Coordinates of C-alpha atoms in Angstrom, one line a residue:
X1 CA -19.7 201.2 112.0
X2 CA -19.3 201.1 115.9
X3 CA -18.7 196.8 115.5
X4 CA -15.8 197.8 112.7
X5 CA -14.7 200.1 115.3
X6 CA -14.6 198.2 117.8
X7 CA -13.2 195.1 116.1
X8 CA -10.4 197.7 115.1
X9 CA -9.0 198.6 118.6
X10 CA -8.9 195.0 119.2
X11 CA -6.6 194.2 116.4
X12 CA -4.5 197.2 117.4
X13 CA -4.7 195.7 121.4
X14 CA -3.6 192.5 120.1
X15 CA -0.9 194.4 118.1
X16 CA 0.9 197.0 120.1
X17 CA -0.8 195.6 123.4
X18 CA 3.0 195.8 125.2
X19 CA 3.5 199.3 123.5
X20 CA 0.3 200.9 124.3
X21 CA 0.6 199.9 128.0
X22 CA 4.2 201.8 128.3
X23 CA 2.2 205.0 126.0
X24 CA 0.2 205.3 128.8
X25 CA -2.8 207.5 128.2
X26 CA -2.6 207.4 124.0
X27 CA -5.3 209.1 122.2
X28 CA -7.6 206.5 120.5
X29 CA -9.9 208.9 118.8
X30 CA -7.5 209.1 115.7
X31 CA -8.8 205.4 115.2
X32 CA -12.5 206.2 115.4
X33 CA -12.0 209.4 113.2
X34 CA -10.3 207.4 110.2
X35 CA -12.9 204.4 110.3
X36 CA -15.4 207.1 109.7
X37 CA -13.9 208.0 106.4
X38 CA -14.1 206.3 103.7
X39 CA -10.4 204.9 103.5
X40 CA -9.8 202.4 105.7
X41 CA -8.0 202.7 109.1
X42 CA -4.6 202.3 109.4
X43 CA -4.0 199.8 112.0
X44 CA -0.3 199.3 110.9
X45 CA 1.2 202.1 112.0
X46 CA 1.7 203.9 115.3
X47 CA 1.3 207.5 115.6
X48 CA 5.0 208.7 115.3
X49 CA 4.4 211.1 118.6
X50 CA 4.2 207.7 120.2
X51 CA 7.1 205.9 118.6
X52 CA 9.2 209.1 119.7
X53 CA 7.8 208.7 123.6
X54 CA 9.5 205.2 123.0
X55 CA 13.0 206.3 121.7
X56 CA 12.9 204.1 118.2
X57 CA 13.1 207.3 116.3
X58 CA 16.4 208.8 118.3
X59 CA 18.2 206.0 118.3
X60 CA 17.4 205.0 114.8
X61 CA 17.6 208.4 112.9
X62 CA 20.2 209.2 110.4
X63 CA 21.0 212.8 111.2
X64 CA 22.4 211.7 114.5
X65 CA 25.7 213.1 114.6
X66 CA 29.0 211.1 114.2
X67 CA 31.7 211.2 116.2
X68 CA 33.8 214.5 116.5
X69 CA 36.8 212.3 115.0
X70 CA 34.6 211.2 112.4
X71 CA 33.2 215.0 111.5
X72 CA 34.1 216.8 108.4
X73 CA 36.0 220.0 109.7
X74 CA 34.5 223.3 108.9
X75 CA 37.3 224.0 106.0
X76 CA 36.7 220.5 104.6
X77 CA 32.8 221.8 104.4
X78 CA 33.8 225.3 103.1
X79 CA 35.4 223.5 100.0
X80 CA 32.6 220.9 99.5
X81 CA 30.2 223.8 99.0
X82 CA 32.3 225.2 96.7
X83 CA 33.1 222.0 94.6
X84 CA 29.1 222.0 94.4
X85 CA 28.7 225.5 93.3
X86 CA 31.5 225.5 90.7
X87 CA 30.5 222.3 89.2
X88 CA 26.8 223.3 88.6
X89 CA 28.3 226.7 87.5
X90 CA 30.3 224.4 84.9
X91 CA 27.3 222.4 83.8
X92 CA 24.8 225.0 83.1
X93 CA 27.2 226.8 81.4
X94 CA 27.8 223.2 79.2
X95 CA 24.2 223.0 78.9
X96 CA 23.7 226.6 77.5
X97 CA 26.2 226.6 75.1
X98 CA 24.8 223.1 73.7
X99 CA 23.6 224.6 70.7
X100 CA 24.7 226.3 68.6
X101 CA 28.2 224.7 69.9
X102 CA 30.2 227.6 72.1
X103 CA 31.1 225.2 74.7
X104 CA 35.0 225.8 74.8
X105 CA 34.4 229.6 74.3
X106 CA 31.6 230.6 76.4
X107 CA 33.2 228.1 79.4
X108 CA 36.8 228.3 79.9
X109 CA 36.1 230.3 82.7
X110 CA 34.1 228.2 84.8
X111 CA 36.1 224.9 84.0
X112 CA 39.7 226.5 85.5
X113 CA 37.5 227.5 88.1
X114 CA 36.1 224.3 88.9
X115 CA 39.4 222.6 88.0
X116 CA 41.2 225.0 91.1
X117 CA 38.7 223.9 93.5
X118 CA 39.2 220.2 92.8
X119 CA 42.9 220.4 92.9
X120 CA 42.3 222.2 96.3
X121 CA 40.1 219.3 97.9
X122 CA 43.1 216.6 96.3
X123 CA 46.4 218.4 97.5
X124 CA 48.5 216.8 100.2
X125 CA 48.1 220.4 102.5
X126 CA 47.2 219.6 106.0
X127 CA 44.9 222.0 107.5
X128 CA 45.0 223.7 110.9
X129 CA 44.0 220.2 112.7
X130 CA 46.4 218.2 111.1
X131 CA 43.8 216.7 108.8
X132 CA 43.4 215.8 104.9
X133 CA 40.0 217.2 103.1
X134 CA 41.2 214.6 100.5
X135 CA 41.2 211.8 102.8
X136 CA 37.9 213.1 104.4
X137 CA 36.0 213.9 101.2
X138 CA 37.7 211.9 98.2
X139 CA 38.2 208.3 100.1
X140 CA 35.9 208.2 103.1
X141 CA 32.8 206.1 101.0
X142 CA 33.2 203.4 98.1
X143 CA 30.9 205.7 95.8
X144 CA 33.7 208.2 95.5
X145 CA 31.1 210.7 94.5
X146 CA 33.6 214.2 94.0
X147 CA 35.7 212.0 92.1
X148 CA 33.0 210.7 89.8
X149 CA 31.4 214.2 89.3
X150 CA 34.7 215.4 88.2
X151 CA 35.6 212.7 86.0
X152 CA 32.3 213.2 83.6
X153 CA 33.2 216.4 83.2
X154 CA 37.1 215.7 82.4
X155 CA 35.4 213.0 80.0
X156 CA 33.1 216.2 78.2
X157 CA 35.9 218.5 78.1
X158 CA 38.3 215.9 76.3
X159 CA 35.9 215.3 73.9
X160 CA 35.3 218.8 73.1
X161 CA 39.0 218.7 72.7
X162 CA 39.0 222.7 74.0
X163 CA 42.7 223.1 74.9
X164 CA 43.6 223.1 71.0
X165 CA 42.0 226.1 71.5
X166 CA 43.0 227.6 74.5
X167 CA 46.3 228.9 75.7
X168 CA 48.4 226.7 78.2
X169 CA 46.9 228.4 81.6
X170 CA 43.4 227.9 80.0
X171 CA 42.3 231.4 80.6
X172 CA 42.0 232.9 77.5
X173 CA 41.6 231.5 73.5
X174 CA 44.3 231.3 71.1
X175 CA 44.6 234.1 68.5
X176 CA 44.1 231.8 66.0
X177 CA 40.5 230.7 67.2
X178 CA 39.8 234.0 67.5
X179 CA 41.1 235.2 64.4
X180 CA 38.2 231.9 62.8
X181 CA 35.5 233.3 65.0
X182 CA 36.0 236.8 63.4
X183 CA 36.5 235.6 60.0
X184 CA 33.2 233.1 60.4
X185 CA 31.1 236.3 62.3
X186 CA 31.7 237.9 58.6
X187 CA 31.2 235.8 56.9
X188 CA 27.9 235.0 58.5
X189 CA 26.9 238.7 58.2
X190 CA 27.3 238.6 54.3
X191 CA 24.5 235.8 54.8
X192 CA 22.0 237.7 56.5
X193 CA 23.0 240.7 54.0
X194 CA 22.2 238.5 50.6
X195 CA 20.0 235.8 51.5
X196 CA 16.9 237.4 49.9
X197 CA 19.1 236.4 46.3
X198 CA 20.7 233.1 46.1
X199 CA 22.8 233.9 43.3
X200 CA 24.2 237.0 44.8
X201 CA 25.0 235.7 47.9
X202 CA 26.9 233.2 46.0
X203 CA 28.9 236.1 43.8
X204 CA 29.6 238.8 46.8
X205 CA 30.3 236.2 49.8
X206 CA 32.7 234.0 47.8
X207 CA 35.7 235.8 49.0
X208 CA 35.3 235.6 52.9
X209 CA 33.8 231.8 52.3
X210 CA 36.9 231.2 51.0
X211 CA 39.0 232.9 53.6
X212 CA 36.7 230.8 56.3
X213 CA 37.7 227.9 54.4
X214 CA 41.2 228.5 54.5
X215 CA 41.7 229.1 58.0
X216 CA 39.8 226.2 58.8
X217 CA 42.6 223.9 56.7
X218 CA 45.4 225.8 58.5
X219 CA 44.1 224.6 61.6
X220 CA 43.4 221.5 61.1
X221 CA 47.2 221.1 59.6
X222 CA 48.1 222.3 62.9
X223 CA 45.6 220.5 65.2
X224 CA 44.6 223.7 66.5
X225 CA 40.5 222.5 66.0
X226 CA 38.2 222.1 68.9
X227 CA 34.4 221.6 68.5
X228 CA 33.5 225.0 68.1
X229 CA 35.3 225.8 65.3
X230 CA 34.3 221.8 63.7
X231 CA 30.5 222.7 64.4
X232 CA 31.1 226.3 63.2
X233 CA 32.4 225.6 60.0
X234 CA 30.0 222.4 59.5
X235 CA 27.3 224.7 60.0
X236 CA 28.6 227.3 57.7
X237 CA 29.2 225.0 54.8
X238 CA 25.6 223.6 55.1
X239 CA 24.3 227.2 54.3
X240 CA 26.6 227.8 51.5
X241 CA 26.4 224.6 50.0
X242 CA 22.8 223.1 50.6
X243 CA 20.6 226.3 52.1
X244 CA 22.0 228.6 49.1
X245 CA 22.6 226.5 46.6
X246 CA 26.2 227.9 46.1
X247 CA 28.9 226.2 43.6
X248 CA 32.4 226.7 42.5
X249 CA 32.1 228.5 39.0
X250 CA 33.8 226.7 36.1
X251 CA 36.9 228.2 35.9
X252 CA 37.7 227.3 39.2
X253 CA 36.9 223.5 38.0
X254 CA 39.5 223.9 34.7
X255 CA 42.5 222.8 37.7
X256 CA 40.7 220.0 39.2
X257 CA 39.3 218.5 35.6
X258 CA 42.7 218.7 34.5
X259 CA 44.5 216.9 37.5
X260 CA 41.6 214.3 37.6
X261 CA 41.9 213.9 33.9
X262 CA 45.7 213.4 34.3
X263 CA 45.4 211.1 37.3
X264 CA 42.9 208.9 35.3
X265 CA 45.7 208.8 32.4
X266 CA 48.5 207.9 34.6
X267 CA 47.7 203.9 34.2
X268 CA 47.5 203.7 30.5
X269 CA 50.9 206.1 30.1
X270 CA 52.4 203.5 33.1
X271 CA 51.7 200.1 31.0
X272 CA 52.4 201.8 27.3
X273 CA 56.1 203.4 28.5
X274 CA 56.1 199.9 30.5
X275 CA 55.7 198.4 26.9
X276 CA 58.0 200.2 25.1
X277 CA 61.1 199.6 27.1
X278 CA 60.3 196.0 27.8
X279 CA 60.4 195.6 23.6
X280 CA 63.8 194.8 22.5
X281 CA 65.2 195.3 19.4
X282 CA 65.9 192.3 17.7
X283 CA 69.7 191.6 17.3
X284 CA 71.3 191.6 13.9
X285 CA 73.0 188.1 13.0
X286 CA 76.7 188.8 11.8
X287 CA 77.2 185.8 9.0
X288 CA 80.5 184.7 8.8
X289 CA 82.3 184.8 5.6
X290 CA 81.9 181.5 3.5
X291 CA 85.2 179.5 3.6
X292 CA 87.1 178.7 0.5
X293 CA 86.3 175.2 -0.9
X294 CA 88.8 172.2 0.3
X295 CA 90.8 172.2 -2.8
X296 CA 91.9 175.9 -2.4
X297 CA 93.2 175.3 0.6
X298 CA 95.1 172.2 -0.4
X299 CA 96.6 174.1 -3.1
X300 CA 97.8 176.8 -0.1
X301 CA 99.0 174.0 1.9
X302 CA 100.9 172.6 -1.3
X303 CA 102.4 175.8 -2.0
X304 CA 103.9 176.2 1.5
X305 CA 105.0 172.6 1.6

């Protein structure tokens, strides 16, 4: 143990030999104490009290401070603290209205928020030192990293497609979403009221199902649908069709048979009428009286002669 010690400060004196000399009195102990262990010692690295002592760390570290006309100002950091807060307000509210889907509902709140913030950081407004937080936060690094936070969620929100539901200012739903959402709580509640009997459910829920339904066409005419009410009614059909077992009853089939029936008609009527005019009647010959023989007509000709 003492030779592997010993053969260890020499390594470290052929080493660091300059840098031990300008340490001055260094505390070699710390080598003896790990060679006693049973990792080995670790003769490639200096203490970092030492490398301090020699300034590599000060001039080298990377929460030196920049310039003062490189420094964000303290308004510019205000508003970068609450871009951050707003956007992870945004996302957990995404996150928690994943499922079932209440995303445009449950989150219009914190999006205009967010959205404010952002268009707060990006306007032209000089602050009290003549300086731009856009020009200091949005365009100051490549990575762009505001910019690409705010895209992703621009890029969710599309795709939810939430201001068919929202009013203009985005603070508030349109009456017809919530006028969907009231008509799909009820007819969720005659659900839960009938599900112990299939067949009931199917009989005393068939009149707000069907108002669901309806409202759900009307806005889709109008492209008022965002993905709440498309999950919402996907989900709802699912139970009435598949977890219930619930059909249209015949007599609402007698106008569908009868238009699929007619449809499935309409060639053979096409190529018969197409037949019947395209048949001509055939055109009756007029004969031509028979002309007299040659010697009555000499005879005529003799008596006008």
């Amino acid at each position: 143990m003492g030779g592997f010690t010993l053969c260890g400060r020499m390594l470290c004196w052929l080493l660091w030999g300059s840098p031990l000399a300008l340490i001055g009195p260094l505390n070699l102990s710390v080598l003896a104490a790990e060679a006693s262990q049973t990792k080995p010692p670790s003769f490639l690295f200096l203490p970092e009290k030492a490398l301090d002592g020699l300034g590599y760390f000060s001039s080298l570290s990377l929460a030196a401070k920049f310039p003062e006309d490189l420094e964000i100002t303290e308004d510019c950091l205000k508003l970068l603290l609450v871009f951050g807060q707003r956007y992870v307000d945004l996302v957990s509210c995404l996150v928690s209205s994943a499922r079932p889907v209440e995303v445009c509902q449950n989150c219009y709140g914190a999006y205009s928020s967010f959205n404010e913030t952002y268009s707060n950081i990006t306007s032209d407004t000089m602050g009290p030192k003549n300086d731009s937080c856009q020009e200091s936060l949005m365009h100051s690094d490549r990575l762009m990293l505001l910019y690409r936070l705010y895209s992703s969620l621009q890029t969710i929100w599309g795709s939810a497609e939430c201001t068919s539901c929202l009013t203009k200012d985005h603070k508030g739903l349109l009456n017809s979403t919530l006028n969907f959402i009231s008509s799909q709580n009820s007819t969720l509640s005659c659900f839960e009221k009938y599900k112990g009997n299939h067949s009931e459910l199917c009989t005393e829920c068939k009149v707000t199902y069907k108002r669901l339904n309806e409202l759900y066409s009307n806005l889709e005419k109008n492209g008022s649908l965002c993905i709440d009410i498309e999950d919402a009614m996907n989900v709802t059909r699912r139970l009435w069709s598949k977890n219930f077992d619930c059909t249209v009853k015949r007599e609402e089939l007698v106008p569908v048979i009868a238009v699929s029936s007619f449809m499935l008609f309409l060639p053979v009527i096409f190529y018969l009428s197409n037949f019947l005019h395209s048949e001509q009647k055939k055109r009756k010959l007029i004969h031509p009286k028979r002309a007299k023989s040659n010697h009555s007509l000499m005879n005529i000709q003799d008596k006008f002669s």
